Structures are given as C-alpha cells and as structure tokens.
Amino acid sequence: MLGAMLNSELAAQLRLAFDDDRDADTFLMRLDRYGPELVASLRAVYGDRTEDLLDTLIPVLLHAFHTRPADLRRLDEARLLRPDWLQGPDVVGYVAYTDRFAGTLRGVGEHLDYLQGLGVTYLHLMPLLRPRDGENDGGYAVQDYRAVRDDLGTMDDLSALARDLRGRGISLVLDLVLNHVAQEHEWAARARAGDPAYRDYFYLYPDRTQPDAFERTLPEVFPDFAPGNFTWNGDAQAWVWTTFNTYQWDLNWSNPAVFREFVDIILHLANRGVEVFRLDAIAFIWKRLGTDSQNQPEVHWLTRALRACARIVAPAVAFKAEAIVAPADLIHYLGTGDHHGRVSDMAYHNSLMVQIWSSLASRDVRLMTAALRAFPPKPTNTTWGMYVRCHDDIGWAISDADAARVGVNGAGHRHFLSDFYSGEFPGSFARGLVFQYNPQTGDRRISGSGASLAGLEAALDAGNPTWTEHAVRRILLSHAVILGFGGVPLLYMGDELAMLNDYTYADTPEHAADNRWVHRPRMDWPSAGAVQADPSTPAAQVNAGLRHLIEVRKTLPHLHASVESEALDSPDPCVLLLRRDHPAGRFLGVYNFSEHRIQFPSYALRDHVGEFALDHLTGSGFSLYRPTITLDPFRALWLTPTHMTI
Ligand code: GLC
C-alpha cells in the first residue's frame, strides 16, 4: 500500500478516514514527509514482509492520530515551530524515581515549584509502568506498558501530571523498555501457553545448540547475579534469550509484529503526554550470530522507522538513546551517513561522565582531552544528555586506544579507577561499592552516589573541613562541566543536595543483591527545606552553587547543542579547556580538576578569547595581558571575549 509512496489514489483513500479536512491535510503532509523514510527503513529490516506490516501499521497510526488530545496537538505545532527545543541552554533535566522523590505521581505534582525553582524543563521519571512483582530490575522488567505501577497511581494520574508539567514548561520523559519484557508480561505468558504467534515474539530455543553458538561471542551484562544470556524455561520448554536478568525476556524484533506493538505503545503513551522516550538498552535489540549482538545496523533502521511513526502522529515527541557503548558505535544512535539526524534526537554522553570521574581521580585531564578530541562529531540537530551520576553503576569505558594516545595503559587505568572509587586505593577520597566483578575480564564497575564518590562521605566521617570543601568543589566542578558542555544536563535526584550513599538498601530483600540501590536514595526533603536556613552545610553549598550554574547557563546562547565542545591542548595537565565556536561568539570553559591553586599561563586563554574575557560565573572580567592567572582549587570559568577594558 504505502510502499508505492503517497500517490494520489492512496491519499484519496486515506482521506476517507477523516471527518475534518484540515486533519486529513496534516496527516497526509506528514505521511508525505516521513512515509518514504518509514517504508525504506522497514524494507531494510523486514524485506518483503514490509507491505503486510504497513497494512496493519497504518490503522495504528490513524487511530493514534485521531485520539491525540487537542492540547498535545497544539504542542506538536509548537514543536514544529521550534525543532531545536531540546538543544537550547534553557533545557535542564532532572531524573528521579517517583516513589523515592515523592511517593506517588500525585506527590510529584506537589513538588513542581521545587523543580521549577531549580530551573528544570525536562523530568525523567524512572520506570513507572507496571513491573512484575518482586525483583524487577528497578522497574525495567515491565509487565504491562499500558498501566502504571499500582502504588504510584494510575494512567490518569500520569496524564494529569504530564499536563501540569507541560503547563510549567517541563517535558515528561519516560523509559521505553524495548529490548525485553517481564516474563509475566501477557506476550510471554501466551508464549509459554504455546501460542505460536507469541512464541515468535521471543527467542526460544529447544536445546543448547543455538544458545551455545551465540554465547561464543556474547558478553555478559550481569555476570554476577545473572550469568549467561539464556535461561531454561520449563513451561515454554525452551532456552529463552535473557540478556539481563533471567526474568527479563528479550524480544524478537525480527518479527514485524513486535515492531507494530511498540509503535502502538509509543503512540499510546505519547497521547498520555509523554514527550521524550528513553530507549532503554536499545543497543541490544538486534541479534546476530558471531557478533556481540549489540549496535547492529538493524537497530538504527528500526529506530528510524519508529521515529518516522512518531513524527507522523506526534511530532512533539523525541527519542533519547540509552546506548552505553563505545564512541564509534554511539554516534550511530544520533545518525551517521544516510541516518544523519534521523534516528534518536538525543543520546547519553557516557564517555564524558566516565572521563570526569577519571580526571578527578588522577588530577589529570590529558586522557579526557584525548578521548573528547577523538569523539566523532554529532549531527547538528541532535543533542547529548550529559550527566555526572545516574541510577546505574559506572563502567570504566575508557578505550585502550584513547589511553595509548596519552601513554597510559588502558587496563591499568581502568584497574586504578576501580581501586580508587571503591576506596581501596591509598589516599582515595571516594566511597563506592564494586558492582558486577567479572573474574574473566577483571572488570569492576562502581556504584555510589555522586557526593560519596566525590569525597564528601569520607570527609564528613573524618570531620575534615578541607576535605569537605574539596568534595563540595568537586561536585560543583563536575556539574559545571556538564552544564557548560552544550546539550541536556541531567541532574540526578539528590545530587543537588549532595546526598550520600544510602546503605540501608541492603535491608530491602529485593534490592539487597543489587548495590546500585546504594545510589537510589529517598529524597531528603528536610535537607532541601533547610538549605536557605543554614547556607553553611555541604548540601546548601552544593545546592546554591548548582542553582547559580543553572541560572548562568540559561543566559548563554553559546551553549546551544548545535555546536560542539572542542577539547583543547592545555599547558597544565590539571586544567581542562573546552571551546565552543557558536555564531553568537566564542565560549571557553576552563576547569581546574585538582585541589591545587594553579598559576595558569594566560596565553592559553588569550589565544582563544582575546585580551579581555568575562567570566560569566562570577561576573568578573579578566585581563589576559598578565603572564598568568590564578585558578583556585576546582575552579571553573565560563569565559567569553569582552571588548571592555577592565
Ligand atoms: C538499562 C538501565 C538499567 C537496566 C538495563 C536493563 O541499562 O539503565 O538500569 O538494568 O537497561 O533494562
């Protein structure tokens, strides 16, 4: 049908599905724009099964279009007028678990002043669709995509919250778990009951032949608590592909029915008011024998096809790829070649996060500089999501090649970072926990809250004011880097109050085995309320510093994500220089990653911003005539050229 492109006959036929001519025009214009892309993408994956898929897909699109609420249609129009809405310096993200932040969805609605006061415009509520009972990987084992977790509220509460957020200029972001479902999901239940249509939604193998063949090249995501990638299920009489936990069944995206189901789910949630979908574990959705079954080309075609569907029905919607993969693989999620700018609108900059922690530990930014310089440029209409901490552990994604560029041994450095952040390394300021030790590779990932990893916990335990001050400054420096990088800074709940590790996670049986819960605390509202009364606490200092950084960021057009941050060679290994060449003018971020007071050669700044520079963070001017400028410990400068004599 659509395969022949949007010819006049098809257009006339589709027009019959509309009462309103203007609606028909809108739908057909979007189909004209995105239909060919949709068809080509589906063909690349499904070949001659595409026509049949389209026959069942068009009714899904039409239904979602017809049922899209009026206020969301207005949002669609507004977004079409501002296609760069996720790129501006005004965008600030906040990431929280509904229950840990505010108990319920309604509870979240009671804290909108708080979020707005922080400057938040993007709220990612961690998985809240109905998960399986008991262990559920923090909600990433979804049992029902059309219902909300019972204790958090209802779908109507979700819509109401989305509406309230929208009224305040805050976009609701939800996870879309598309690599797997909970084994209790209806599809899996039907597969176990022997329904062949649903067995084909999963990867089920009668014996070990295929699983063993795949295992030869598959890595392990949770080697510690879920070794291997396949789980025997007696009811299904099959080895089930389970990349993550044994109760998370991987979906078979080579089945077009799975694609159609997810289009339906995405549009259903979009019509409930979800504006950004975090495409969870997207790298894993296509399997190929003889490979690690990550980052396969089909993943990008599928994302592009999903995006085309979303653009036709709900152009206000954006996609964020959760692909925690090497830079050369990552860039494909924002699009290279023909996919350029046509896949996800946003992706996590995992490497920046890792390098921030690496530089804080080593007090040396040379590896970070080399890694950032080797990073492929992203399409100008896309954006990074930058973060210091998130709900997951930190894996030391530092490539041997980047390490070698600065004469460092990759394996040795990764080993050092695990030692350092688990607190084992002599003199380490960090308090973290080892997550998923893999004896085969020697890999040790790290759990821990931003503040504890940055030294605050150890400093407070030691009652050492200098250490405390350093920890506060480390937290603010890290945030200055992400807020000054260009893209969407994602603040992780609790970090704005320097919340420490929460060791009580071990008391909850479903959490005890997964130490990522150490950095998923309950929001400390008393501390949030006290920051003004007592500005001397570390929480208050971090909070005030962060608010200031956010306010300043919003005034700087230079931070629009359409331009790249370029890491410059720095004459001092402790000082990171990030330059942005925006048409509005040049911006230079200067970041001292050490506890040393540094005399930094002025020429290294003068070469980029001229003789006089304004530091937007303090509002003070610098004359760069002098041979050096003084950089206090962990100091950040956000410089632009100024013509005024100071
Ligand atoms: C993503 C999530 C992680 C989860 C995994 C499986 O990586 O961030 O928390 O365990 O996907 O859904």
PDB file of C-alpha atoms in Angstrom, residues 93-102 108 114-115 122-128 152 172-175 391 490-494 496 520-521 523 525:
ATOM      1  CA  GLY A  93      16.897  17.773  33.037  1.00  0.00           C
ATOM      2  CA  TYR A  94      16.133  16.120  36.361  1.00  0.00           C
ATOM      3  CA  VAL A  95      15.997  12.369  36.861  1.00  0.00           C
ATOM      4  CA  ALA A  96      14.107  10.768  39.748  1.00  0.00           C
ATOM      5  CA  TYR A  97      12.263   7.701  40.924  1.00  0.00           C
ATOM      6  CA  THR A  98       8.635   8.657  41.522  1.00  0.00           C
ATOM      7  CA  ASP A  99       8.373   6.833  44.833  1.00  0.00           C
ATOM      8  CA  ARG A 100      11.754   7.930  46.117  1.00  0.00           C
ATOM      9  CA  PHE A 101      11.161  11.550  45.103  1.00  0.00           C
ATOM     10  CA  ALA A 102       7.567  11.979  46.185  1.00  0.00           C
ATOM     11  CA  VAL A 108       5.374  14.562  42.261  1.00  0.00           C
ATOM     12  CA  TYR A 114      10.748  22.817  43.630  1.00  0.00           C
ATOM     13  CA  LEU A 115      11.578  21.562  40.145  1.00  0.00           C
ATOM     14  CA  TYR A 122      12.734  18.033  31.483  1.00  0.00           C
ATOM     15  CA  LEU A 123      11.698  15.464  34.064  1.00  0.00           C
ATOM     16  CA  HIS A 124      12.691  11.855  33.620  1.00  0.00           C
ATOM     17  CA  LEU A 125      10.670   9.712  35.977  1.00  0.00           C
ATOM     18  CA  MET A 126      12.367   6.364  36.271  1.00  0.00           C
ATOM     19  CA  PRO A 127      10.456   3.254  35.181  1.00  0.00           C
ATOM     20  CA  LEU A 128       6.905   3.542  36.435  1.00  0.00           C
ATOM     21  CA  LEU A 152       2.401   5.106  42.208  1.00  0.00           C
ATOM     22  CA  LEU A 172       7.756  14.371  30.871  1.00  0.00           C
ATOM     23  CA  VAL A 173      10.321  11.720  29.988  1.00  0.00           C
ATOM     24  CA  LEU A 174       9.696   8.000  30.431  1.00  0.00           C
ATOM     25  CA  ASP A 175      11.641   4.846  29.832  1.00  0.00           C
ATOM     26  CA  HIS A 391      20.745   5.327  38.597  1.00  0.00           C
ATOM     27  CA  LEU A 490      20.700  15.617  33.532  1.00  0.00           C
ATOM     28  CA  LEU A 491      20.718  16.209  37.265  1.00  0.00           C
ATOM     29  CA  TYR A 492      20.289  13.047  39.216  1.00  0.00           C
ATOM     30  CA  MET A 493      17.893  13.374  42.152  1.00  0.00           C
ATOM     31  CA  GLY A 494      19.704  14.001  45.403  1.00  0.00           C
ATOM     32  CA  GLU A 496      21.549  18.824  44.114  1.00  0.00           C
ATOM     33  CA  ARG A 520      18.995   5.425  44.687  1.00  0.00           C
ATOM     34  CA  PRO A 521      18.083   7.068  47.986  1.00  0.00           C
ATOM     35  CA  MET A 523      14.717  12.342  48.578  1.00  0.00           C
ATOM     36  CA  TRP A 525      13.179  16.897  51.749  1.00  0.00           C
TER      37      TRP A 525
END
